[in-house]
mmCIF file of C-alpha atoms and ligand atoms in Angstrom:
data_model
loop_
_atom_site.group_PDB
_atom_site.id
_atom_site.type_symbol
_atom_site.label_atom_id
_atom_site.label_comp_id
_atom_site.label_asym_id
_atom_site.label_seq_id
_atom_site.Cartn_x
_atom_site.Cartn_y
_atom_site.Cartn_z
ATOM 1 C CA MET A 1 -30.884 12.506 -9.831
ATOM 2 C CA SER A 2 -27.623 11.980 -6.753
ATOM 3 C CA SER A 3 -24.094 11.298 -7.402
ATOM 4 C CA ILE A 4 -22.650 8.048 -6.869
ATOM 5 C CA LEU A 5 -19.076 7.276 -7.200
ATOM 6 C CA ARG A 6 -18.308 3.982 -9.511
ATOM 7 C CA ILE A 7 -15.019 3.097 -8.287
ATOM 8 C CA ALA A 8 -12.767 0.108 -9.632
ATOM 9 C CA LEU A 9 -11.353 -2.708 -7.997
ATOM 10 C CA GLN A 10 -9.341 -6.176 -8.874
ATOM 11 C CA LYS A 11 -11.603 -8.822 -8.958
ATOM 12 C CA SER A 12 -9.438 -11.750 -8.419
ATOM 13 C CA GLY A 13 -6.049 -11.205 -7.712
ATOM 14 C CA ARG A 14 -2.941 -9.829 -5.341
ATOM 15 C CA LEU A 15 -4.661 -6.731 -4.622
ATOM 16 C CA SER A 16 -8.549 -7.433 -3.897
ATOM 17 C CA GLU A 17 -8.670 -8.757 -0.468
ATOM 18 C CA ASP A 18 -7.422 -5.533 0.752
ATOM 19 C CA SER A 19 -9.193 -4.152 -1.031
ATOM 20 C CA TYR A 20 -12.873 -5.063 0.386
ATOM 21 C CA GLN A 21 -11.640 -4.772 3.753
ATOM 22 C CA LEU A 22 -10.348 -1.722 3.624
ATOM 23 C CA PHE A 23 -13.639 -1.169 2.334
ATOM 24 C CA LYS A 24 -15.183 -2.716 5.091
ATOM 25 C CA GLU A 25 -13.058 -1.239 7.374
ATOM 26 C CA CYS A 26 -14.583 2.486 6.440
ATOM 27 C CA GLY A 27 -17.286 1.200 7.327
ATOM 28 C CA ILE A 28 -18.864 0.407 3.273
ATOM 29 C CA ARG A 29 -21.006 -1.974 2.922
ATOM 30 C CA PHE A 30 -21.497 -3.869 -0.898
ATOM 31 C CA ASP A 31 -20.855 -7.756 -2.074
ATOM 32 C CA TYR A 32 -18.456 -8.850 -3.824
ATOM 33 C CA GLY A 33 -17.748 -12.839 -5.104
ATOM 34 C CA THR A 34 -18.347 -15.506 -7.846
ATOM 35 C CA GLY A 35 -19.707 -13.891 -10.895
ATOM 36 C CA LYS A 36 -20.553 -10.702 -9.523
ATOM 37 C CA LEU A 37 -19.356 -8.101 -12.370
ATOM 38 C CA LYS A 38 -20.559 -5.184 -9.908
ATOM 39 C CA SER A 39 -22.407 -4.288 -6.677
ATOM 40 C CA VAL A 40 -23.750 -1.416 -4.706
ATOM 41 C CA SER A 41 -23.086 -0.235 -1.726
ATOM 42 C CA SER A 42 -26.455 -0.275 1.099
ATOM 43 C CA ASN A 43 -24.845 2.111 3.089
ATOM 44 C CA PHE A 44 -22.739 4.062 1.362
ATOM 45 C CA PRO A 45 -23.466 6.729 -2.379
ATOM 46 C CA ALA A 46 -21.086 3.368 -3.998
ATOM 47 C CA GLU A 47 -20.709 1.321 -6.935
ATOM 48 C CA PHE A 48 -18.347 -1.223 -7.284
ATOM 49 C CA LEU A 49 -16.723 -2.175 -10.530
ATOM 50 C CA PHE A 50 -15.069 -5.925 -10.240
ATOM 51 C CA LEU A 51 -12.236 -5.886 -12.565
ATOM 52 C CA ARG A 52 -8.428 -7.619 -14.104
ATOM 53 C CA ASP A 53 -6.179 -4.907 -11.903
ATOM 54 C CA ASP A 54 -4.336 -4.082 -15.735
ATOM 55 C CA ASP A 55 -7.696 -2.718 -17.394
ATOM 56 C CA ILE A 56 -8.746 -0.301 -14.175
ATOM 57 C CA PRO A 57 -6.341 3.324 -15.023
ATOM 58 C CA GLY A 58 -8.026 2.583 -17.992
ATOM 59 C CA TYR A 59 -11.091 2.301 -17.302
ATOM 60 C CA VAL A 60 -11.027 5.598 -14.554
ATOM 61 C CA GLU A 61 -9.269 7.940 -17.503
ATOM 62 C CA ASP A 62 -12.531 7.138 -20.043
ATOM 63 C CA GLY A 63 -15.136 8.022 -16.781
ATOM 64 C CA VAL A 64 -16.662 4.148 -16.321
ATOM 65 C CA ALA A 65 -14.885 4.583 -13.346
ATOM 66 C CA ASP A 66 -14.110 7.341 -11.079
ATOM 67 C CA LEU A 67 -11.671 5.396 -8.361
ATOM 68 C CA GLY A 68 -10.436 3.144 -9.225
ATOM 69 C CA ILE A 69 -7.658 0.698 -6.654
ATOM 70 C CA VAL A 70 -4.216 -0.631 -8.411
ATOM 71 C CA GLY A 71 -0.908 -1.121 -7.777
ATOM 72 C CA GLU A 72 1.821 1.855 -8.531
ATOM 73 C CA ASN A 73 3.476 -0.125 -11.204
ATOM 74 C CA VAL A 74 -0.048 -0.538 -13.081
ATOM 75 C CA ALA A 75 -0.859 2.968 -12.357
ATOM 76 C CA VAL A 76 2.611 4.285 -14.272
ATOM 77 C CA GLU A 77 2.636 1.745 -16.599
ATOM 78 C CA SER A 78 -0.420 2.576 -17.706
ATOM 79 C CA ALA A 79 0.708 5.544 -18.835
ATOM 80 C CA ARG A 80 -3.448 6.713 -17.998
ATOM 81 C CA ASN A 81 -4.048 10.293 -18.218
ATOM 82 C CA ILE A 82 -4.968 9.599 -14.703
ATOM 83 C CA ASP A 83 -4.186 11.624 -10.468
ATOM 84 C CA THR A 84 -3.134 9.309 -7.699
ATOM 85 C CA VAL A 85 -5.515 10.374 -4.932
ATOM 86 C CA HIS A 86 -3.472 8.876 -1.791
ATOM 87 C CA ARG A 87 -1.403 5.568 -1.225
ATOM 88 C CA LEU A 88 -2.426 2.542 0.618
ATOM 89 C CA GLY A 89 0.671 0.655 1.379
ATOM 90 C CA PHE A 90 -0.501 -2.655 0.603
ATOM 91 C CA SER A 91 0.546 -4.910 -1.604
ATOM 92 C CA LYS A 92 3.791 -3.973 -1.905
ATOM 93 C CA CYS A 93 6.436 -4.648 -4.607
ATOM 94 C CA ARG A 94 9.149 -3.153 -6.068
ATOM 95 C CA LEU A 95 10.312 -3.448 -10.286
ATOM 96 C CA SER A 96 13.966 -5.031 -10.519
ATOM 97 C CA LEU A 97 16.441 -5.880 -12.697
ATOM 98 C CA ALA A 98 17.631 -9.662 -12.564
ATOM 99 C CA ILE A 99 20.482 -11.930 -14.471
ATOM 100 C CA PRO A 100 20.613 -15.668 -13.757
ATOM 101 C CA ARG A 101 22.550 -16.819 -10.501
ATOM 102 C CA GLY A 102 25.865 -17.712 -12.241
ATOM 103 C CA ASN A 103 26.526 -14.341 -14.442
ATOM 104 C CA GLU A 104 29.383 -11.307 -12.844
ATOM 105 C CA TRP A 105 27.175 -8.677 -12.258
ATOM 106 C CA ASN A 106 29.649 -4.932 -12.207
ATOM 107 C CA GLY A 107 26.687 -2.338 -12.998
ATOM 108 C CA ILE A 108 24.221 -1.002 -14.871
ATOM 109 C CA GLN A 109 26.129 -0.470 -17.715
ATOM 110 C CA ASP A 110 27.193 -4.714 -17.756
ATOM 111 C CA LEU A 111 23.136 -4.224 -19.994
ATOM 112 C CA SER A 112 23.954 -2.853 -22.779
ATOM 113 C CA GLY A 113 23.493 -4.533 -26.014
ATOM 114 C CA LYS A 114 21.512 -6.779 -24.109
ATOM 115 C CA ASN A 115 17.754 -7.765 -24.360
ATOM 116 C CA ILE A 116 16.255 -7.714 -21.198
ATOM 117 C CA ALA A 117 12.287 -9.635 -21.028
ATOM 118 C CA THR A 118 9.352 -7.577 -19.502
ATOM 119 C CA SER A 119 6.278 -6.960 -18.426
ATOM 120 C CA TYR A 120 6.552 -2.936 -18.268
ATOM 121 C CA PRO A 121 8.272 -1.625 -21.357
ATOM 122 C CA LEU A 122 7.606 1.673 -20.485
ATOM 123 C CA ILE A 123 9.595 2.216 -16.900
ATOM 124 C CA LEU A 124 12.357 -0.345 -18.057
ATOM 125 C CA GLY A 125 12.758 1.550 -20.687
ATOM 126 C CA ASN A 126 12.801 5.766 -19.021
ATOM 127 C CA TYR A 127 14.930 3.766 -16.450
ATOM 128 C CA LEU A 128 17.360 2.554 -19.304
ATOM 129 C CA ARG A 129 16.895 6.671 -20.622
ATOM 130 C CA GLU A 130 18.160 8.161 -17.332
ATOM 131 C CA GLN A 131 20.687 5.551 -17.085
ATOM 132 C CA ASN A 132 22.030 6.386 -20.796
ATOM 133 C CA ILE A 133 22.028 2.645 -20.891
ATOM 134 C CA SER A 134 21.128 1.867 -24.618
ATOM 135 C CA ALA A 135 19.669 -2.316 -24.320
ATOM 136 C CA ASP A 136 16.096 -4.433 -26.164
ATOM 137 C CA ILE A 137 14.072 -4.520 -24.691
ATOM 138 C CA HIS A 138 11.013 -7.922 -24.891
ATOM 139 C CA VAL A 139 8.174 -7.171 -23.988
ATOM 140 C CA ILE A 140 6.214 -10.840 -22.765
ATOM 141 C CA SER A 141 2.714 -10.495 -20.809
ATOM 142 C CA GLY A 142 3.731 -13.484 -17.561
ATOM 143 C CA SER A 143 6.713 -15.454 -17.020
ATOM 144 C CA VAL A 144 8.446 -13.164 -17.335
ATOM 145 C CA GLU A 145 11.523 -14.911 -15.056
ATOM 146 C CA ILE A 146 11.583 -18.103 -18.340
ATOM 147 C CA ALA A 147 12.551 -15.982 -20.406
ATOM 148 C CA PRO A 148 16.585 -16.198 -19.384
ATOM 149 C CA GLY A 149 16.452 -20.113 -19.481
ATOM 150 C CA ILE A 150 15.184 -20.612 -22.891
ATOM 151 C CA GLY A 151 17.011 -18.700 -23.825
ATOM 152 C CA LEU A 152 14.971 -15.144 -24.308
ATOM 153 C CA ALA A 153 16.906 -13.269 -22.966
ATOM 154 C CA GLU A 154 19.733 -11.559 -20.891
ATOM 155 C CA ALA A 155 18.587 -10.132 -18.048
ATOM 156 C CA ILE A 156 14.459 -9.169 -16.503
ATOM 157 C CA CYS A 157 13.161 -6.440 -15.221
ATOM 158 C CA ASP A 158 9.787 -7.372 -13.353
ATOM 159 C CA ILE A 159 7.310 -7.254 -9.916
ATOM 160 C CA VAL A 160 9.463 -9.509 -7.471
ATOM 161 C CA SER A 161 8.532 -9.357 -3.443
ATOM 162 C CA SER A 162 9.623 -12.159 -1.306
ATOM 163 C CA GLY A 163 12.906 -12.756 -3.383
ATOM 164 C CA SER A 164 11.456 -16.664 -3.505
ATOM 165 C CA THR A 165 10.755 -16.974 -7.566
ATOM 166 C CA LEU A 166 13.991 -15.791 -8.929
ATOM 167 C CA LEU A 167 15.349 -17.716 -6.623
ATOM 168 C CA SER A 168 13.716 -21.037 -7.973
ATOM 169 C CA ASN A 169 14.306 -20.182 -11.126
ATOM 170 C CA GLY A 170 18.136 -19.414 -10.735
ATOM 171 C CA LEU A 171 18.343 -15.541 -11.133
ATOM 172 C CA LYS A 172 19.704 -12.921 -9.288
ATOM 173 C CA GLU A 173 18.289 -9.231 -7.845
ATOM 174 C CA VAL A 174 20.756 -6.870 -9.176
ATOM 175 C CA GLU A 175 19.221 -2.876 -9.758
ATOM 176 C CA VAL A 176 15.847 -1.963 -7.459
ATOM 177 C CA ILE A 177 14.068 0.782 -10.396
ATOM 178 C CA PHE A 178 10.568 1.168 -8.770
ATOM 179 C CA ARG A 179 9.020 0.418 -5.737
ATOM 180 C CA SER A 180 5.404 0.033 -5.865
ATOM 181 C CA GLU A 181 2.021 -0.161 -3.345
ATOM 182 C CA ALA A 182 -1.393 0.427 -3.484
ATOM 183 C CA ILE A 183 -2.876 3.599 -5.155
ATOM 184 C CA LEU A 184 -6.265 4.708 -5.173
ATOM 185 C CA ILE A 185 -6.452 6.983 -8.297
ATOM 186 C CA ALA A 186 -9.150 8.724 -9.819
ATOM 187 C CA ARG A 187 -10.682 10.563 -12.785
ATOM 188 C CA PRO A 188 -8.653 14.060 -12.430
ATOM 189 C CA THR A 189 -11.196 16.385 -12.737
ATOM 190 C CA LEU A 190 -14.490 15.376 -11.023
ATOM 191 C CA GLU A 191 -18.332 16.632 -10.588
ATOM 192 C CA THR A 192 -18.420 18.067 -7.085
ATOM 193 C CA GLU A 193 -20.296 16.160 -6.044
ATOM 194 C CA LYS A 194 -17.704 13.090 -5.933
ATOM 195 C CA GLN A 195 -14.791 15.134 -5.145
ATOM 196 C CA SER A 196 -17.412 15.083 -1.269
ATOM 197 C CA LEU A 197 -17.959 11.545 -1.842
ATOM 198 C CA LEU A 198 -14.306 10.713 -2.549
ATOM 199 C CA ASP A 199 -12.975 13.029 0.411
ATOM 200 C CA LYS A 200 -15.772 11.657 2.479
ATOM 201 C CA LEU A 201 -14.157 8.353 1.778
ATOM 202 C CA LEU A 202 -10.390 10.359 2.440
ATOM 203 C CA PHE A 203 -11.506 11.170 6.586
ATOM 204 C CA ARG A 204 -12.076 7.135 6.356
ATOM 205 C CA ILE A 205 -9.273 5.767 4.962
ATOM 206 C CA LYS A 206 -7.047 7.739 6.342
ATOM 207 C CA ALA A 207 -8.878 7.039 10.278
ATOM 208 C CA VAL A 208 -8.367 3.169 9.734
ATOM 209 C CA GLN A 209 -5.274 3.736 8.431
ATOM 210 C CA ALA A 210 -4.611 5.816 11.389
ATOM 211 C CA ALA A 211 -5.604 3.897 14.031
ATOM 212 C CA LYS A 212 -3.732 0.852 12.130
ATOM 213 C CA ASN A 213 0.440 2.473 12.468
ATOM 214 C CA ASN A 214 -0.757 3.470 16.764
ATOM 215 C CA LYS A 215 -1.449 2.028 19.687
ATOM 216 C CA TYR A 216 -3.781 2.874 23.066
ATOM 217 C CA ILE A 217 -1.459 2.699 25.529
ATOM 218 C CA VAL A 218 -2.254 2.016 29.350
ATOM 219 C CA LEU A 219 0.269 1.901 32.199
ATOM 220 C CA ASN A 220 0.873 2.464 35.536
ATOM 221 C CA ALA A 221 3.805 4.362 36.724
ATOM 222 C CA PRO A 222 4.917 5.961 40.744
ATOM 223 C CA ASN A 223 4.177 9.670 40.623
ATOM 224 C CA ALA A 224 8.003 10.763 40.744
ATOM 225 C CA ALA A 225 7.806 9.137 36.948
ATOM 226 C CA LEU A 226 5.522 10.816 36.089
ATOM 227 C CA ASP A 227 6.748 13.917 33.934
ATOM 228 C CA GLN A 228 9.107 11.475 32.360
ATOM 229 C CA ILE A 229 6.779 9.092 31.505
ATOM 230 C CA LYS A 230 4.704 11.821 29.422
ATOM 231 C CA SER A 231 7.302 13.055 27.813
ATOM 232 C CA LEU A 232 7.372 9.672 26.029
ATOM 233 C CA LEU A 233 4.433 9.237 25.536
ATOM 234 C CA PRO A 234 2.798 12.578 24.344
ATOM 235 C CA GLY A 235 -0.164 11.021 22.637
ATOM 236 C CA MET A 236 -3.008 12.854 20.395
ATOM 237 C CA LYS A 237 -3.125 16.021 22.278
ATOM 238 C CA SER A 238 -1.191 14.926 26.096
ATOM 239 C CA PRO A 239 -1.406 11.226 27.826
ATOM 240 C CA THR A 240 -4.758 10.645 30.167
ATOM 241 C CA VAL A 241 -3.297 10.682 33.975
ATOM 242 C CA THR A 242 -5.821 9.640 36.293
ATOM 243 C CA PRO A 243 -4.806 8.768 40.453
ATOM 244 C CA LEU A 244 -4.964 4.951 41.367
ATOM 245 C CA ALA A 245 -6.249 3.417 45.351
ATOM 246 C CA THR A 246 -2.716 2.863 45.903
ATOM 247 C CA GLU A 247 -1.321 6.713 47.070
ATOM 248 C CA GLY A 248 1.530 7.696 45.274
ATOM 249 C CA TRP A 249 0.262 5.698 42.246
ATOM 250 C CA SER A 250 -1.183 6.870 38.709
ATOM 251 C CA SER A 251 -2.553 5.480 35.471
ATOM 252 C CA VAL A 252 -1.493 7.068 32.190
ATOM 253 C CA HIS A 253 -2.866 6.550 29.375
ATOM 254 C CA SER A 254 -1.923 7.110 25.867
ATOM 255 C CA VAL A 255 -0.960 6.814 22.198
ATOM 256 C CA ILE A 256 1.510 4.796 20.572
ATOM 257 C CA ASN A 257 3.189 5.110 17.198
ATOM 258 C CA GLU A 258 3.469 1.702 16.280
ATOM 259 C CA ASN A 259 7.300 2.376 14.458
ATOM 260 C CA ASP A 260 8.705 3.330 18.184
ATOM 261 C CA PHE A 261 7.173 1.190 20.486
ATOM 262 C CA TRP A 262 9.564 -1.162 20.824
ATOM 263 C CA GLU A 263 12.378 1.948 21.106
ATOM 264 C CA ASN A 264 9.865 3.300 23.866
ATOM 265 C CA ILE A 265 8.498 0.133 25.748
ATOM 266 C CA GLU A 266 11.730 0.014 27.009
ATOM 267 C CA ALA A 267 12.445 3.551 28.348
ATOM 268 C CA ILE A 268 9.004 3.750 29.864
ATOM 269 C CA ARG A 269 9.914 0.395 31.624
ATOM 270 C CA SER A 270 12.467 1.998 32.824
ATOM 271 C CA ALA A 271 11.226 5.074 34.019
ATOM 272 C CA GLY A 272 9.498 3.059 36.464
ATOM 273 C CA ALA A 273 6.286 2.075 34.300
ATOM 274 C CA GLN A 274 3.774 -1.735 35.683
ATOM 275 C CA GLY A 275 0.969 -3.607 33.994
ATOM 276 C CA ILE A 276 1.817 -2.058 30.435
ATOM 277 C CA LEU A 277 -1.763 -2.570 28.285
ATOM 278 C CA VAL A 278 -1.705 -2.063 24.223
ATOM 279 C CA ILE A 279 -4.280 -1.999 22.763
ATOM 280 C CA PRO A 280 -5.676 -1.950 19.348
ATOM 281 C CA ILE A 281 -7.044 1.237 17.868
ATOM 282 C CA GLU A 282 -10.570 0.794 15.573
ATOM 283 C CA LYS A 283 -10.848 3.844 14.119
ATOM 284 C CA MET A 284 -8.492 7.819 14.703
ATOM 285 C CA ILE A 285 -9.315 10.501 13.774
ATOM 286 C CA TYR A 286 -7.337 14.010 14.648
HETATM 287 O O1 LIG B 301 -5.904 -10.629 -12.802
HETATM 288 P P1 LIG B 301 -5.520 -9.775 -12.114
HETATM 289 O O2 LIG B 301 -5.013 -8.810 -14.422
HETATM 290 O O3 LIG B 301 -6.375 -8.285 -12.072
HETATM 291 O O4 LIG B 301 -4.005 -9.898 -11.815
HETATM 292 P P2 LIG B 301 -3.096 -10.206 -12.078
HETATM 293 O O5 LIG B 301 -2.170 -11.286 -12.202
HETATM 294 O O6 LIG B 301 -2.989 -8.668 -13.209
HETATM 295 O O7 LIG B 301 -1.838 -8.820 -10.789
HETATM 296 P P3 LIG B 301 -1.727 -10.156 -9.973
HETATM 297 O O8 LIG B 301 -3.179 -9.946 -8.416
HETATM 298 O O9 LIG B 301 -0.817 -10.691 -9.789
HETATM 299 O O10 LIG B 301 -0.874 -8.641 -9.108
HETATM 300 C C1 LIG B 301 -2.400 -6.828 -8.968
HETATM 301 C C2 LIG B 301 -0.378 -6.379 -7.929
HETATM 302 O O11 LIG B 301 0.104 -6.496 -6.312
HETATM 303 C C3 LIG B 301 0.782 -5.870 -8.886
HETATM 304 O O12 LIG B 301 0.390 -5.049 -10.126
HETATM 305 C C4 LIG B 301 1.125 -5.028 -7.707
HETATM 306 O O13 LIG B 301 1.527 -3.855 -7.359
HETATM 307 C C5 LIG B 301 1.214 -6.261 -6.897
HETATM 308 N N1 LIG B 301 2.116 -7.325 -5.896
HETATM 309 C C6 LIG B 301 2.802 -7.006 -5.044
HETATM 310 C C7 LIG B 301 2.563 -8.025 -6.820
HETATM 311 C C8 LIG B 301 3.391 -9.335 -5.969
HETATM 312 N N2 LIG B 301 3.155 -8.775 -4.697
HETATM 313 C C9 LIG B 301 3.971 -10.315 -7.009
HETATM 314 N N3 LIG B 301 4.735 -10.480 -6.252
HETATM 315 N N4 LIG B 301 2.798 -8.629 -8.068
HETATM 316 C C10 LIG B 301 2.636 -9.857 -9.079
HETATM 317 N N5 LIG B 301 3.718 -10.096 -8.560
HETATM 318 C C11 LIG B 301 3.963 -11.872 -8.401
HETATM 319 C C12 LIG B 301 5.689 -10.938 -9.687
HETATM 320 O O14 LIG B 301 5.300 -11.312 -10.657
HETATM 321 C C13 LIG B 301 6.323 -12.341 -9.920
HETATM 322 O O15 LIG B 301 5.382 -13.703 -10.812
HETATM 323 O O16 LIG B 301 4.684 -12.502 -7.767
HETATM 324 C C14 LIG B 301 6.297 -13.517 -7.878
HETATM 325 C C15 LIG B 301 7.335 -11.999 -7.200
HETATM 326 O O17 LIG B 301 6.910 -12.628 -6.370
HETATM 327 P P4 LIG B 301 7.980 -13.621 -4.444
HETATM 328 O O18 LIG B 301 7.223 -13.377 -3.970
HETATM 329 O O19 LIG B 301 8.315 -14.545 -5.535
HETATM 330 O O20 LIG B 301 9.363 -12.515 -5.042
HETATM 331 ZN ZN1 LIG B 302 -2.769 -8.450 -13.929
#
C-alpha cells in the first residue's frame, strides 16, 4: 500500500480556520465540518484527523498522526518528543505575566514567594528558574484571568492576544515570557515515503507563504528614471522592462516584499513612476 500522511488539525478553535485555509491554498482538498472526526483528501495522499489542540502533540509523538498543527505554546508545554518542521505565521500570541492593575511592579523579583496561576506550569517554571525566582505555581486549566479576583493567586501567566481579557479583568501585563505562533510539528523519524510527502507539502506551504509576503508591481516610468527604479525593485532576478507605445517611456514589472512596500513606494514615485498597480500573487516559487 502506498504511503499516506496523517495530519492532525484542531477540530474547532483559534487554529482551525487558518489551518484549513492553508491546505486549501496548497491545493489540498478535504472535507471538514460538524461532527467529522477524519477526512481523506481527494487529491493528495493525506488523511486529516480533527482533534482538540492539546491532544495533538501526544498523537504525533505516539505515531497516531505523522504531522500536526498546534500553537507553539501547546507544543512546548506538552514536552513531547516532536519536531518543529515549519513556522506558519498565524495564531500569533504571547504568554505573559499579569498582576492586578492597581499593584506596583518593580520587576520579576516582585513575584518571589507569590502564587501564580497558569495553565502553562512547564514554560512558567522554566522561566522562573532562569530568572532565579522562587514562586508557587498554581495550575488551573481555564479562566486563569479570574484567579487574582477570587483570591486564588497574586499573579497569572496566560495567553494574551489583544489584551482585552486582561483589561476587563482588572489586570495589567507586566512581562512577556514566551512568543507563540502556529507551527507544523512532525514525528522525529518519518519513513522515507512519508518524508518525501512532507517535503512536497513544505514546498507548497513555502510557495503560499512567499506569495502572501510579496506583491506584483507594474508601473510606467520615463526611460531616464529606469536605473533608479530598477535598483528599488530588484524583483526575483531582475525586473521586466518593456517599451510603452509613448516614446521615451517604459513599463516595469517586478515583485516587491510587503514589508518594504510603503518604504519604497514613495521613492519609486519620486523617481518619476506613474500608473502604479500592485497586484496580489497567488503562488510564488523561487
Ligand atoms: O478546544 P481546544 O482544546 O481545541 O481549543 P482551546 O480552547 O484549548 O484553544 P484555542 O482555540 O482557544 O487556542 C488555540 C491556540 O491559539 C492557542 O494554543 C494559542 O497558540 C493560539 N491563540 C492565539 C490563543 C489566543 N490567540 C488567545 N487570545 N489562545 C488563547 N487565547 C485566549 C487566552 O487564553 C485568553 O483567555 O484568549 C484570551 C486572551 O485574548 P485577548 O485577545 O483578550 O488578549
Ligand atoms: Zn485546548
